[in-house]
Coordinates of C-alpha atoms and ligand atoms in Angstrom, one line a residue:
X371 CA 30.9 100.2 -46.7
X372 CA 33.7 98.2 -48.7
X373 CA 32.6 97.0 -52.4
X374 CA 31.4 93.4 -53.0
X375 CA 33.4 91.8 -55.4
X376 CA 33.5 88.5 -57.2
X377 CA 35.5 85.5 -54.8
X378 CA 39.4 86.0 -54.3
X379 CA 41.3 83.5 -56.1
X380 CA 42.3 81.1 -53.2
X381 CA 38.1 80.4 -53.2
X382 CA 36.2 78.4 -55.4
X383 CA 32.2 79.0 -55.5
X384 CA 32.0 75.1 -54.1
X385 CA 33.7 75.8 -51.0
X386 CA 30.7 77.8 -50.1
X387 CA 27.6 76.1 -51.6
X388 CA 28.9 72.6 -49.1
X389 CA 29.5 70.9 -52.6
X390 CA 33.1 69.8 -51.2
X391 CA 32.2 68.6 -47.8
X392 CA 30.0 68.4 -45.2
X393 CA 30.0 70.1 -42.1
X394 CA 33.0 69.6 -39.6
X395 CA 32.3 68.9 -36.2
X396 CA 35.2 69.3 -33.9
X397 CA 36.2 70.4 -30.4
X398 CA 39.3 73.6 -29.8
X399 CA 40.2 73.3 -26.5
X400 CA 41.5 77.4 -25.7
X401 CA 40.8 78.1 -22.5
X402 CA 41.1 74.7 -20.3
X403 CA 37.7 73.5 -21.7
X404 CA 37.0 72.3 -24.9
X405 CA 34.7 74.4 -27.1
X406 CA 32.3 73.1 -29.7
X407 CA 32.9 74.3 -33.1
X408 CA 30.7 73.5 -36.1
X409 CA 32.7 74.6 -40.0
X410 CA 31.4 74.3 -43.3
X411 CA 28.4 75.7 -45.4
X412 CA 24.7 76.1 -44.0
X413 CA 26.4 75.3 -40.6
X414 CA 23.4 77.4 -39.1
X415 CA 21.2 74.7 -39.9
X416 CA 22.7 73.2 -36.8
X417 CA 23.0 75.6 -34.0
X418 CA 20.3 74.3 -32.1
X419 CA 23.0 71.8 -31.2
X420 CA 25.5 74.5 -29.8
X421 CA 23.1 75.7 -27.2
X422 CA 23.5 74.6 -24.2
X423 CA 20.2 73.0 -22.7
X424 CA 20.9 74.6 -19.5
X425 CA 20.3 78.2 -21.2
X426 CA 16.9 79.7 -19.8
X427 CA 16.7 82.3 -22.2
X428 CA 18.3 83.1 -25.8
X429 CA 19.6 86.6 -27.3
X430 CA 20.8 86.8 -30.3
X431 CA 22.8 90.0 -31.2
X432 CA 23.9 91.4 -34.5
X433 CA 24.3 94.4 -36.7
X434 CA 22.0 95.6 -38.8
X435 CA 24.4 96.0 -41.7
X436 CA 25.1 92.2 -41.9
X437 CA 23.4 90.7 -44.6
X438 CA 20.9 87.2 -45.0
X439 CA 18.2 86.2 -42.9
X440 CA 18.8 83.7 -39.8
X441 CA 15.7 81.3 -39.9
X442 CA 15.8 80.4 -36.1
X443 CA 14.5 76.4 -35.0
X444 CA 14.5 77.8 -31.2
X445 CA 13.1 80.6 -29.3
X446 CA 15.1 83.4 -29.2
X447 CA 14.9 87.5 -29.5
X448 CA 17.2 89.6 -31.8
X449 CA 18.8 92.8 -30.7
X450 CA 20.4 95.1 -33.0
X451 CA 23.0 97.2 -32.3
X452 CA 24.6 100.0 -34.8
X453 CA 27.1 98.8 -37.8
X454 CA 30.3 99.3 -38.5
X455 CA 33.5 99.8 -36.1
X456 CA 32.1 102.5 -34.1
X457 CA 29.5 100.5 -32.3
X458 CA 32.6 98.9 -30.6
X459 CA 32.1 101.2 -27.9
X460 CA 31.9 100.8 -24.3
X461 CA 28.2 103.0 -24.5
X462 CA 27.1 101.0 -26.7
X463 CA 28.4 97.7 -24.6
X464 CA 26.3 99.2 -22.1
X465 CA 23.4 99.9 -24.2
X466 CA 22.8 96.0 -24.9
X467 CA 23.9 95.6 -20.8
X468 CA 20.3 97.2 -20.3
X469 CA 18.6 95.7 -23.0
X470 CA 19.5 92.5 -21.5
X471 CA 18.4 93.6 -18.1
X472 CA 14.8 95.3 -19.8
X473 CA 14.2 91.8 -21.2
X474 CA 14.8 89.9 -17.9
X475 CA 18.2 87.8 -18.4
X476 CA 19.1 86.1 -15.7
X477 CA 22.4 84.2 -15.0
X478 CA 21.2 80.7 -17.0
X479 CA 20.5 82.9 -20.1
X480 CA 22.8 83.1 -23.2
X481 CA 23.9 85.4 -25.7
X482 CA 24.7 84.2 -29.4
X483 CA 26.8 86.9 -31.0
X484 CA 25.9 87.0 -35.0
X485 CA 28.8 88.8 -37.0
X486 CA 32.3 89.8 -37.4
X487 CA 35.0 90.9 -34.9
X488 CA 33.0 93.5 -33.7
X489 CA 30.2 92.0 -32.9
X490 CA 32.2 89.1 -31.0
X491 CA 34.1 91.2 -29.2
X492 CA 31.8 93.8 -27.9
X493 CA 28.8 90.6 -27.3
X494 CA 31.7 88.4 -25.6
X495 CA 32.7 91.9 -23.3
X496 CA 29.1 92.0 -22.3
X497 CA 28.4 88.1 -21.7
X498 CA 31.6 88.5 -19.4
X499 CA 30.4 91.4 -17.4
X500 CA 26.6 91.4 -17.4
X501 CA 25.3 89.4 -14.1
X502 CA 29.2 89.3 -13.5
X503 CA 29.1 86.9 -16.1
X504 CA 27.0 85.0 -18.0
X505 CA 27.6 82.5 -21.4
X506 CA 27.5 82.9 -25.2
X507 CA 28.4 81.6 -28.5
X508 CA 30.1 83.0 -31.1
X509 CA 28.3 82.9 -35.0
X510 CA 31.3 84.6 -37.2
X511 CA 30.2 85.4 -40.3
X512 CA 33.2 86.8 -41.7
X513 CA 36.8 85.1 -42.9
X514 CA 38.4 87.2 -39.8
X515 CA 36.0 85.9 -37.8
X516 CA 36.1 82.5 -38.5
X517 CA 40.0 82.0 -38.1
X518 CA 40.9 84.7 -35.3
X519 CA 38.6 87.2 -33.9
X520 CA 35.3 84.7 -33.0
X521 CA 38.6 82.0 -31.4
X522 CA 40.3 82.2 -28.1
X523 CA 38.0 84.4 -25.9
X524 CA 39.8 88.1 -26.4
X525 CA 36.7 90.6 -25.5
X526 CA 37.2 94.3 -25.8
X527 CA 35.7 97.5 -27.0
X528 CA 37.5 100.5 -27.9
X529 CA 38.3 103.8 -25.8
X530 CA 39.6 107.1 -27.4
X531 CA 43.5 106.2 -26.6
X532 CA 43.4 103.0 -28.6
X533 CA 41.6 99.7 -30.0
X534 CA 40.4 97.1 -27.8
X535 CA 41.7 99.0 -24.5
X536 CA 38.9 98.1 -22.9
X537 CA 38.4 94.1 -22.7
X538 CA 38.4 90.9 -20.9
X539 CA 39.4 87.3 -21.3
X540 CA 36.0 85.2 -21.7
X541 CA 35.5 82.2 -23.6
X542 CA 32.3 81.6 -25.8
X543 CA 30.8 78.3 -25.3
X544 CA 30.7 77.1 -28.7
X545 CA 32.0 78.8 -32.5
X546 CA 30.0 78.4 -35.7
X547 CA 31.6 79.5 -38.8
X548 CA 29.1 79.2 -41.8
X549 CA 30.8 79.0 -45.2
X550 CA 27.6 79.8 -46.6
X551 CA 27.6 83.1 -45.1
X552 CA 30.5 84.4 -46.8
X553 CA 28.7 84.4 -50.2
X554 CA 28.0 88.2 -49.3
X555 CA 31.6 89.5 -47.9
X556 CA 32.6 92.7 -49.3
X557 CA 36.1 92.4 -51.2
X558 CA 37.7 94.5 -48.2
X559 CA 36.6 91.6 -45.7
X560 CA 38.3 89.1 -47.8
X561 CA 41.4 90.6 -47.7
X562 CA 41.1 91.3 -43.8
X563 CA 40.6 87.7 -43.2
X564 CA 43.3 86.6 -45.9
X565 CA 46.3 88.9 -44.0
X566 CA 45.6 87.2 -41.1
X567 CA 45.9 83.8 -42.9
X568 CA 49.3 84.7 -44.6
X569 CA 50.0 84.8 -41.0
X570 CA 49.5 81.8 -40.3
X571 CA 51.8 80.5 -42.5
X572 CA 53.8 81.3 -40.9
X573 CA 53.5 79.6 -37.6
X574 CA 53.5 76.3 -39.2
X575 CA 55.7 74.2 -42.0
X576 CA 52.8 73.0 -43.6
X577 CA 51.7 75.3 -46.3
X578 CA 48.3 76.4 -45.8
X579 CA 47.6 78.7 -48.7
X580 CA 46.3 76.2 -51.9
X581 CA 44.1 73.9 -49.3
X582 CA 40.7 74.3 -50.0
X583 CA 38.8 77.1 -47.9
X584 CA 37.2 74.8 -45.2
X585 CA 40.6 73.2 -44.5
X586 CA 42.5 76.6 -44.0
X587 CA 40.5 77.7 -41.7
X588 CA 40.4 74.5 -39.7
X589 CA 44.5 74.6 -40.2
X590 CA 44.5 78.3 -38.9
X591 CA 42.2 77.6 -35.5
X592 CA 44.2 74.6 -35.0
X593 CA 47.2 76.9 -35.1
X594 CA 45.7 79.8 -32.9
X595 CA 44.0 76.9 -30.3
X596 CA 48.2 75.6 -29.8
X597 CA 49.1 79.3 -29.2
X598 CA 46.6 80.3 -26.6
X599 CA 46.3 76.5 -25.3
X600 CA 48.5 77.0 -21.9
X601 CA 48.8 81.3 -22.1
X602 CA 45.3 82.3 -22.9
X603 CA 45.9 85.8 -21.2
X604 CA 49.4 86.3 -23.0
X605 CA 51.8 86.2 -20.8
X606 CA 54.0 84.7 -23.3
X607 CA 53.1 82.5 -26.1
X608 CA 50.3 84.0 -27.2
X609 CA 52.5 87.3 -28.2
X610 CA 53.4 85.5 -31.3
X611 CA 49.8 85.7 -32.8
X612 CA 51.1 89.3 -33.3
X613 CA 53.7 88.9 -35.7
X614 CA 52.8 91.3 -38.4
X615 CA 51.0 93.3 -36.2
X616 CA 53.1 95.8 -35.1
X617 CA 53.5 97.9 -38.3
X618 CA 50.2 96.4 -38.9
X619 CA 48.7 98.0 -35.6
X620 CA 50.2 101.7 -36.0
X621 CA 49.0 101.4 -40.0
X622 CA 45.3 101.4 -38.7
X623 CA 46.1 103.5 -35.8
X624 CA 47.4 106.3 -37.8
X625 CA 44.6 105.4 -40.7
X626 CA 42.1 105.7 -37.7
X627 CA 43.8 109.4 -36.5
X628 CA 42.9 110.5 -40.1
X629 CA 39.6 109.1 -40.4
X630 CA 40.6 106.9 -43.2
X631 CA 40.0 103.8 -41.3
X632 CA 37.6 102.3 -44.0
X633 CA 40.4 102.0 -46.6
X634 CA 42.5 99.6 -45.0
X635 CA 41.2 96.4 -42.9
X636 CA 43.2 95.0 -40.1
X637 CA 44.5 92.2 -42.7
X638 CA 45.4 94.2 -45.3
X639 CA 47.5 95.9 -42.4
X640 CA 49.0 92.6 -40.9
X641 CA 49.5 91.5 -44.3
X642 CA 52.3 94.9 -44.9
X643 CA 53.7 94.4 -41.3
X644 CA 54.7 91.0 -42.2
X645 CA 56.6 91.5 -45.1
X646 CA 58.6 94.7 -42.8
X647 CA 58.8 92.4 -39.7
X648 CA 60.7 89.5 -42.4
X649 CA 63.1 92.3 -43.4
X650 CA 63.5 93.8 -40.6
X651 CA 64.3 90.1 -39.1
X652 CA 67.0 90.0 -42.1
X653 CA 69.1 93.3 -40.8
X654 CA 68.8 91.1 -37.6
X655 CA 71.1 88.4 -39.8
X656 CA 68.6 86.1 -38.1
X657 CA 66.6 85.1 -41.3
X658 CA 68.3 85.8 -45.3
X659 CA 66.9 87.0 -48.2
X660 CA 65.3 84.1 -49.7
X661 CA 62.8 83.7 -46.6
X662 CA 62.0 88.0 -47.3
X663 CA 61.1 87.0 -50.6
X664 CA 58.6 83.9 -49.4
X665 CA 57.2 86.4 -47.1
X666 CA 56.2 88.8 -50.1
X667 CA 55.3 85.5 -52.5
X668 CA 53.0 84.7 -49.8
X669 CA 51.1 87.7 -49.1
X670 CA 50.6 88.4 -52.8
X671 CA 49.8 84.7 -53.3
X672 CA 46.4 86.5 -51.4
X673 CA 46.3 88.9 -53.6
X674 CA 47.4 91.1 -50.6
X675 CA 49.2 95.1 -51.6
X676 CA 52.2 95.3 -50.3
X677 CA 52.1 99.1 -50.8
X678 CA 51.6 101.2 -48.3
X679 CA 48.5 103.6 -48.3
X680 CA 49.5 106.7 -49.8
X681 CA 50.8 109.5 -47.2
X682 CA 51.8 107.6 -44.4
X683 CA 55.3 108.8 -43.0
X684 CA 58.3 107.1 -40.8
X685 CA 57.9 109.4 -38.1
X686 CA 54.2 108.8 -37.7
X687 CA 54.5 105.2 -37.8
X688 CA 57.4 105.1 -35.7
X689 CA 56.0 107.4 -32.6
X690 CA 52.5 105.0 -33.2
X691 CA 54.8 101.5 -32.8
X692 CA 57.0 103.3 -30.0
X693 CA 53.9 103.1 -28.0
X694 CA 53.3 99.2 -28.7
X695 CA 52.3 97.2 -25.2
X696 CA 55.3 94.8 -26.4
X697 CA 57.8 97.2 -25.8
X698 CA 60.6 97.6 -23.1
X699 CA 63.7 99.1 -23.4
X700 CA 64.0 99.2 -26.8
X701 CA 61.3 97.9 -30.2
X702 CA 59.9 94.9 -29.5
X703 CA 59.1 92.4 -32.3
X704 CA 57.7 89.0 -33.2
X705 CA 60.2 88.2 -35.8
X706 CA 61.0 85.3 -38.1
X707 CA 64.5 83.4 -37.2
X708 CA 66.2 80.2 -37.4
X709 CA 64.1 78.6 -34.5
X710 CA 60.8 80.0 -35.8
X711 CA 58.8 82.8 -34.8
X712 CA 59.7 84.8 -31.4
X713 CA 59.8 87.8 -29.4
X714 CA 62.2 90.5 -29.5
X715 CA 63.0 92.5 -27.4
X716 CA 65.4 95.8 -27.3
X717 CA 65.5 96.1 -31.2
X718 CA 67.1 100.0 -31.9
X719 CA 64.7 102.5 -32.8
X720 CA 67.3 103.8 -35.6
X721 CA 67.0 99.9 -37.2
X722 CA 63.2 100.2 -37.1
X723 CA 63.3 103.6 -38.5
X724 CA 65.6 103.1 -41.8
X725 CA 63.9 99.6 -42.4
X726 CA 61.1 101.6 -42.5
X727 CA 62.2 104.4 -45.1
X728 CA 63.9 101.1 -47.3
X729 CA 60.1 99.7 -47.6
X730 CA 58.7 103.2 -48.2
X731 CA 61.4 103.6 -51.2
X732 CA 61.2 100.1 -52.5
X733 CA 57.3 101.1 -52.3
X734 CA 57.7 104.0 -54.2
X735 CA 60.0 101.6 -56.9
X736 CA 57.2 99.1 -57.6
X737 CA 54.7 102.2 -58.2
X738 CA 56.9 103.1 -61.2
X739 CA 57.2 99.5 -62.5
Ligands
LIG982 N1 44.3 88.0 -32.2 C1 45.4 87.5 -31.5 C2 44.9 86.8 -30.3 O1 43.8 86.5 -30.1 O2 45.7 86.5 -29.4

C-alpha cells in the first residue's frame, strides 16, 4: 500500500474539515438524466437524501482496505470484497453477483458503491448486469474518484489482455464525494487524482489549479459532465477525456507486465503522457514551445514527476501504444492545437518513436541537474 503523507500543496487542512464551505448540492446531467451530486466535507452525513425512496433494499459495498467508519442513518448490509486493483476482476464481479442473489435483491434494490475507481467500477458493472440491471450510487472516497472514475457511468473490470476490457455503460443514480474522507489518502492517491486534474486544465481557459479543493473538483465534473453530455458511449467527444492517456495507458500497461504496478498510479501516468502528447503536438507545428513549457509548469505546479520510471524503453512503450483502441492507420492522438484539444489520427509511428527517445534523454538531463 502507497505511504501516507502530509497534504499536497494545492490543499489546505480547511478544505477538508468543511471550515471553507458547506456542502454543494448540485445536479450533472451525463447520461440524458440528471444525477444528484452532494461535494464538500462530512457529505455522508447526508446520503440518506441520495437514496431513492423507491429502493426496497440497500447494499453497501466496499473494500476492506478503505479506511473510517461509515455511521449509517438507514438500513443497509455491508459486503466486502478484497483490496487493491486485483479485486477488479470479473470472478470477483461475480462473487458479489451471488452475494446479492444469497441476500435476496430484487430489481427495486440498490447498491451504494463506497471507494475508489475500483470499487465504482466493478459495483457499477454489477448494478448494470445483476437482474439485467438494477440501480446504485456512487460514494468516491478518493480525489480520482471524485473528479473522474465515480462520473459519467464507465463500468468495467479487468481481463488478462488489458484494463477495463470488460465493462458497460451504466449510470449511478446519484455521486457523493466527501472531502472529509480524503484526510486518510495515501500520497500515491493524491497524485493519481492530481494527474487527472492537470488534465483538466487543459480542456478549459479558466485555470483550475490555485481554486480551492472543493471548487476544482466541481470545475473538473463540470468539465467531464460537457464531454460525455451528448457521446456518453464515445463515439466521439468523449475521446478527448484521453488526452494524456496514451503514453499514460502503455506506462501502467507495461508497469502492470512487470508487476510494478504499485509504483506508479494512473495520474502520475496521465500526468507524463501529457507533457509527451504537448510535444509531440509541437513536431505537429500545431502548438509552439511556450504552450510545451505550460504543459510541464502545470503538471509540476502538482507536484507531479515528469520522469519516467526507471527502465522503461521506446520499443516497449511503443508496441504497448501501437495497440491503443484509438488507432487506425497510423498513431492516434488527443493532442493540443490552435482550436483546442482533438483527435488525431494517422500520426507516423517514426514521429512517436523519436519524440519518445527526446523525453527519455531530456529525462535522463534533469536526473544530472
Ligand atoms: N475516464 C474517461 C471517461 O470517463 O471517459
Amino acid at each position: 500500500m502507497s505511504e501516507r503523507g502530509s497534504l499536497p500543496s494545492f490543499v489546505n487542512s480547511a478544505d477538508l474539515d468543511g471550515e471553507r464551505e458547506p456542502v454543494r448540492r448540485y445536479g450533472l446531467v451525463v447520461g440524458g438524466t440528471e444525477t444528484p451530486v452532494l461535494l464538500g466535507a462530512h457529505a455522508w452525513d447526508s446520503l440518506a437524501e441520495l437514496i431513492p425512496a423507491h429502493w426496497s433494499r440497500i447494499v453497501l459495498v466496499t473494500q476492506s482496505a478503505i479506511p473510517g467508519t461509515f455511521a449509517l442513518s438507514f438500513e443497509a448490509t455491508w459486503v466486502l470484497i478484497p483490496a487493491g486493483e486485483e479485486a477488479k476482476k470479473a470472478s470477483v464481479a461475480e462473487g458479489l453477483a451471488q452475494s446479492l442473489a444469497e441476500l435476496g435483491l430484487d430489481r427495486r434494490s440498490g447498491l451504494i458503491a463506497v471507494g475508489g475507481g475500483v470499487v465504482t467500477d466493478l459495483v457499477g458493472f454489477v448494478a448494470s448486469t445483476y437482474m439485467r440491471g438494477i440501480e446504485y450510487l456512487n460514494v468516491a472516497t478518493t480525489l480520482l474518484g471524485m473528479v473522474d472514475a465515480a462520473v459519467g457511468g464507465k463500468t468495467a473490470v479487468n481481463l488478462a489482455g488489458g484494463k477495463n476490457l470488460y465493462g458497460t455503460f451504466w449510470q449511478p443514480t446519484a455521486l457523493l464525494c466527501d472531502l472529509a474522507f480524503l484526510a486518510t489518502l495515501p500520497s500515491r492517491e493524491w497524485r493519481s487524482g492530481a494527474g487527472e486534474l492537470a488534465k483538466y486544465s487543459f480542456l478549459t481557459s479558466d485555470p483550475i489549479a490555485g481554486l480551492g479543493l472543493a471548487q476544482q473538483i466541481y470545475a473538473a465534473q463540470r468539465l467531464k459532465e460537457s464531454y460525455v453530455a451528448g457521446d456518453e458511449r464515445e463515439a466521439g467527444r468523449r475521446s478527448i477525456l484521453n488526452y494524456g492517456h496514451t503514453l499514460g495507458h502503455a506506462i501502467e500497461g507495461v508497469m502492470l507486465a512487470r508487476g510494478l504496478h504499485a509504483d506508479i498510479s494512473h495520474g502520475e501516468a496521465v500526468a507524463i503522457g501529457l507533457v509527451f502528447a504537448a510535444m509531440v503536438a509541437q513536431r505537429l507545428g500545431r502548438i509552439d514551445e511556450e504552450r510545451v513549457l505550460l504543459h510541464r509548469r502545470v503538471v509540476e505546479g502538482y507536484g507531479l514527476e515528469l520522469s519516467l520510471p526507471a527502465g522503461l524503453r521506446t520499443e516497449e512503450l511503443v508496441d504497448f501504444m501501437r495497440r491503443d483502441k484509438k488507432n487506425y492507420g497510423g498513431f492516434s492522438f488527443v493532442l493540443d492545437g490552435p482550436h483546442g484539444l482533438e483527435l488525431v489520427h494517422d500520426i507516423d509511428e517514426s514521429l512517436i518513436r523519436s519524440t519518445l527517445e527526446e523525453y527519455l534523454r531530456m529525462d535522463v538531463k534533469r536526473g544530472k541537474d
